[in-house]
Coordinates of C-alpha atoms in Angstrom, one line a residue:
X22 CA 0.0 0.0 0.0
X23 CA 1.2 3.3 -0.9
X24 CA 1.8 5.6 1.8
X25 CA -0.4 8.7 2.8
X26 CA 1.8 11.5 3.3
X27 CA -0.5 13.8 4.7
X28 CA -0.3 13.6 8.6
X29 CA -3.4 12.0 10.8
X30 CA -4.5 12.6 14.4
X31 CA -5.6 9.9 16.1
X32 CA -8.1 10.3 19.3
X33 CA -6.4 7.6 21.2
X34 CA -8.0 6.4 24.5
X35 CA -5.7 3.3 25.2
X36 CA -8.9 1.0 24.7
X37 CA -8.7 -1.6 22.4
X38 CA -10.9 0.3 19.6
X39 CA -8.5 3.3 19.5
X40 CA -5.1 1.3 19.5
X41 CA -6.7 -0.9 16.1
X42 CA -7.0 2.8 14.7
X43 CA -3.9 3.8 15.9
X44 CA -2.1 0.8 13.9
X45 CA -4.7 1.3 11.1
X46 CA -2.9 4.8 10.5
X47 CA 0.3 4.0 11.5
X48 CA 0.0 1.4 8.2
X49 CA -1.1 4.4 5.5
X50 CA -0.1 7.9 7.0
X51 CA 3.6 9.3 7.1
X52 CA 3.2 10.7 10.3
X53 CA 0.5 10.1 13.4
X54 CA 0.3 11.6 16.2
X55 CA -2.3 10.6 19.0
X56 CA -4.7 12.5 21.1
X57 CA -6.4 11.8 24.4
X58 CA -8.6 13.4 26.7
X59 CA -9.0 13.3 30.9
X60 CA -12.7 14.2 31.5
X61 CA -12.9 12.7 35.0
X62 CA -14.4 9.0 33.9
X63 CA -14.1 6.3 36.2
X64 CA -11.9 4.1 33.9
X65 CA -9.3 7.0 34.0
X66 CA -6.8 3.7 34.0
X67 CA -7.4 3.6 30.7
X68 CA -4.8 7.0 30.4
X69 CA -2.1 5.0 32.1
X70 CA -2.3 1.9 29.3
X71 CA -1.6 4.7 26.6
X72 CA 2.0 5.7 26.7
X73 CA 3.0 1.4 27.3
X74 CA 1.0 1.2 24.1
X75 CA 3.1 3.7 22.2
X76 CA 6.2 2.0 23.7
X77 CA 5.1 -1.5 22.5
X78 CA 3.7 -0.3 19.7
X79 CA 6.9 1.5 18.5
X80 CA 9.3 -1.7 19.7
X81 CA 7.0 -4.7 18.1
X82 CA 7.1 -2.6 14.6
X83 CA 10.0 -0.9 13.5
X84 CA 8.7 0.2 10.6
X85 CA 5.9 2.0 12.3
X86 CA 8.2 3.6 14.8
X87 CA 9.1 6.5 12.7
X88 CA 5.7 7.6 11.8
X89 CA 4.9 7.9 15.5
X90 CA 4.8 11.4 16.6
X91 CA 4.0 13.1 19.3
X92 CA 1.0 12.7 22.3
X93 CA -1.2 15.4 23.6
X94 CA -3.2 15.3 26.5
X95 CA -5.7 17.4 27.1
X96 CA -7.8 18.0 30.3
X97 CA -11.6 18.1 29.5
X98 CA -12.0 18.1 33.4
X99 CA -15.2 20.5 32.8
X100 CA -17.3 18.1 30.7
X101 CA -17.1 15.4 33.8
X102 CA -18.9 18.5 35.6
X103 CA -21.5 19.2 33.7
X104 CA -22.4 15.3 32.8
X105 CA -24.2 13.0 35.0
X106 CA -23.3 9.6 34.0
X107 CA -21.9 6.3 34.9
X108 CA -18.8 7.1 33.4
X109 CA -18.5 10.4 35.5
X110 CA -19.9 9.1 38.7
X111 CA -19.7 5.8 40.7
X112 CA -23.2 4.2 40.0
X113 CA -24.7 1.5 38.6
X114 CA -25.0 1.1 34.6
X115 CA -28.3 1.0 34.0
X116 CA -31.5 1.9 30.6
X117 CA -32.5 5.2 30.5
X118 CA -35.9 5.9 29.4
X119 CA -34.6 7.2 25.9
X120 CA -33.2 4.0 25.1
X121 CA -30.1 4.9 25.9
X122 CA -27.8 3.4 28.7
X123 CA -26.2 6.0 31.6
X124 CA -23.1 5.6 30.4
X125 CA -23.5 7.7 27.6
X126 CA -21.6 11.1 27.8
X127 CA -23.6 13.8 26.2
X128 CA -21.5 15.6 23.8
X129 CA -17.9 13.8 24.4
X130 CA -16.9 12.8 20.8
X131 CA -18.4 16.0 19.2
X132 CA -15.9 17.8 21.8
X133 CA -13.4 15.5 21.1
X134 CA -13.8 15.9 17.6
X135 CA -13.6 19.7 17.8
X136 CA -10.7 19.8 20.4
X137 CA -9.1 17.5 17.8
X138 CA -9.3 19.2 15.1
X139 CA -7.9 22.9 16.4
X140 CA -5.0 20.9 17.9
X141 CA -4.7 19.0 14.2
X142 CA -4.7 22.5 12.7
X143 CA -1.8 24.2 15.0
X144 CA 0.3 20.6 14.2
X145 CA -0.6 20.5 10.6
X146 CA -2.5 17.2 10.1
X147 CA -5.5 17.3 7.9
X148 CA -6.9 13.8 9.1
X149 CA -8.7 12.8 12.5
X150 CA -9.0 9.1 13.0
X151 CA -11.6 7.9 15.3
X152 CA -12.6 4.9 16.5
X153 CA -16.4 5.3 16.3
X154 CA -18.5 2.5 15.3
X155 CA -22.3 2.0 14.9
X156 CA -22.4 -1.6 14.4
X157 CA -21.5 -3.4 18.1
X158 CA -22.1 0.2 20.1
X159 CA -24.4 1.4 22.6
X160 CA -26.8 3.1 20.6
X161 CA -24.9 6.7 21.2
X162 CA -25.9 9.1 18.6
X163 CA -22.7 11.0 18.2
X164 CA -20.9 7.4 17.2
X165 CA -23.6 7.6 13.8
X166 CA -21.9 7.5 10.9
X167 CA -24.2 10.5 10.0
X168 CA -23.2 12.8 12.6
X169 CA -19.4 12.6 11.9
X170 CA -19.9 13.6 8.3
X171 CA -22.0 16.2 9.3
X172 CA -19.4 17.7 11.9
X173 CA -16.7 17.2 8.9
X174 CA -18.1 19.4 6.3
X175 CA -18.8 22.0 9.7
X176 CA -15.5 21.6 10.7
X177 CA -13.7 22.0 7.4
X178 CA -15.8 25.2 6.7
X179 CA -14.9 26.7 10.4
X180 CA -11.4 26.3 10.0
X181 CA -11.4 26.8 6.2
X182 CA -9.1 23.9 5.7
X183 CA -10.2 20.6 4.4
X184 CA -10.3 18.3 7.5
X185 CA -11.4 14.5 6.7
X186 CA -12.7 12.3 9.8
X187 CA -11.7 8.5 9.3
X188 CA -13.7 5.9 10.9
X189 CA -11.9 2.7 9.7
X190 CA -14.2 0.3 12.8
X191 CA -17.6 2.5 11.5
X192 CA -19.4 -0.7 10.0
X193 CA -17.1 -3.5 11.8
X194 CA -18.3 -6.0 14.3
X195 CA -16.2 -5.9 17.7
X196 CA -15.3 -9.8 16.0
X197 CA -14.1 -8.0 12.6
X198 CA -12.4 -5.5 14.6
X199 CA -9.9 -8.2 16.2
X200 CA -9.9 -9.8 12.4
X201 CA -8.3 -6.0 11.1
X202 CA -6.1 -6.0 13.8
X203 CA -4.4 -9.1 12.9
X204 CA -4.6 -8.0 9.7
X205 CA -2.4 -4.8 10.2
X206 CA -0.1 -6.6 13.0
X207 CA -0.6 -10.4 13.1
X208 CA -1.4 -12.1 16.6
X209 CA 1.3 -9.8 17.6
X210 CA -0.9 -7.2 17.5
X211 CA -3.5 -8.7 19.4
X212 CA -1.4 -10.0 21.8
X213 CA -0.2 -6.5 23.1
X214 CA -3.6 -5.5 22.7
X215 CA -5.1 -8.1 24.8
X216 CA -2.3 -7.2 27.4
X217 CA -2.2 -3.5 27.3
X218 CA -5.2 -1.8 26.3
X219 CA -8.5 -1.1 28.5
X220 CA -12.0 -1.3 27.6
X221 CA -13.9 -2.0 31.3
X222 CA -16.4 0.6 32.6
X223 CA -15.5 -0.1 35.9
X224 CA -11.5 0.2 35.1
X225 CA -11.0 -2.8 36.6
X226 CA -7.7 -4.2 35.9
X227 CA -7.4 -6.7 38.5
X228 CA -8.8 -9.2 35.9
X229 CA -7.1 -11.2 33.1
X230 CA -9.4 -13.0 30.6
X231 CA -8.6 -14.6 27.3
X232 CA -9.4 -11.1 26.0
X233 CA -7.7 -8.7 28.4
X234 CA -8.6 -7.3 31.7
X235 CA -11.9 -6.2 33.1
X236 CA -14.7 -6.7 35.2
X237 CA -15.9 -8.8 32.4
X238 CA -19.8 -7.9 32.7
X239 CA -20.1 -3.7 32.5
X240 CA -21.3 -3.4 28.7
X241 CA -17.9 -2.7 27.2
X242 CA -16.4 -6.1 28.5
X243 CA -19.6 -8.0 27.1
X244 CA -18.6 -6.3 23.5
X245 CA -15.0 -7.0 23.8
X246 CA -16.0 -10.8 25.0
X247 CA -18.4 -11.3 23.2
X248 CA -16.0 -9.9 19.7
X249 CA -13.3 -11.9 20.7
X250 CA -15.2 -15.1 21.1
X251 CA -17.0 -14.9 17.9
X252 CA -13.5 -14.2 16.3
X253 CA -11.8 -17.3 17.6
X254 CA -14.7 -19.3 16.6
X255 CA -14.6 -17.9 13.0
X256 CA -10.5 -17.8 12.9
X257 CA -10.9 -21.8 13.6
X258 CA -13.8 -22.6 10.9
X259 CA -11.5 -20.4 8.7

């Protein structure tokens, strides 16, 4: 595959979505750099997992070492003030009467994708890759595929600079998701994904499954689980 040379920003949580992404560009753009955000959720361990992942990342391929560019942090600290959700506040995850669980945090990728995109402006990239999916997801509007093209075109006219979102999971099952990762870095890739990224809810990391580590029944472990398994069971009909 012939290489991208424009440069990409990845939103990069640690999580297992964002780290697939992360390789995905690391495999087509000449330079990435990554992009996270502390908004005061209770998985904040998820932070911790993303600078080993960078390291491991950069030692298991060498010849995606040199595209890896900077990090940026950014603290979003007011957006866990203003939300009142399970990923903001120690409660149980639960329905909403909207059809939408309580973990969903109004807003978050639309301020993501904004903050994003001003820090990809003042760095020079022209691409923001995102791990948003509406195929295994929770139902939160601002993962549609809909709503990111929509904030592109609004984006690209505020800034006045073309600025393309990628969203290489959008239509992927969490079991085709693993399938693309191995595709881009072999089991190595899923091994140090399985070891070093973090999905739970709770941020429970006191766990080691098959998969990785979590509490193993908060909604993002039952997706990761529930990927994984359907991905070993197609890998050995394959």
């Amino acid at each position: 595959m012939s290489q991208d040379p424009r440069t990409a920003l990845v939103v990069f949580s640690g999580g297992q979505d964002s780290t697939a992404c992360l390789a995905w560009a690391l495999s087509r753009y000449s330079h990435v750099e990554t992009i996270g955000f502390d908004y005061g959720q209770r998985h904040k361990v998820e932070l911790n997992c993303r600078g080993r992942i960078r390291t491991e990342l950069a030692q298991a391929f060498p010849d995606w070492a040199p595209r890896l560019g900077e990090d940026h942090l950014l603290d979003l600290g007011l957006l866990g003030q203003i939300s009142d959700t399970a990923l903001t506040e120690s409660r149980a995850i639960e329905m909403q009467a909207n059809g939408l669980p309580n973990t969903f945090v109004p807003g978050r990728n639309l301020l993501f994708l904004n903050f994003a995109a001003a820090l990809a402006y003042r760095r020079g990239a022209s691409v923001l890759v995102g791990g948003m999916c509406e195929t295994d997801y929770s139902g939160y509007p601002d993962c549609r595929d809909n709503t990111l093209k929509a904030l592109q075109v609004a984006m690209s006219l505020g800034l006045d600079s073309p600025m393309t979102i990628e969203t290489p999971l959008m239509w992927l099952t969490k079991a085709q998701t693993w399938a693309l990762s191995e595709t881009l870095g072999g089991q190595a890739l899923n091994d140090l994904i399985i070891e070093h990224t973090h999905t739970c809810y709770l941020g429970d990391r006191s766990q080691r499954h098959a998969w990785g580590y979590g509490c193993g029944h908060c909604p993002a472990c039952e997706l990761r689980r529930e990927g994984f398994t359907q991905y070993q069971r197609e890998k050995g009909n394959a």
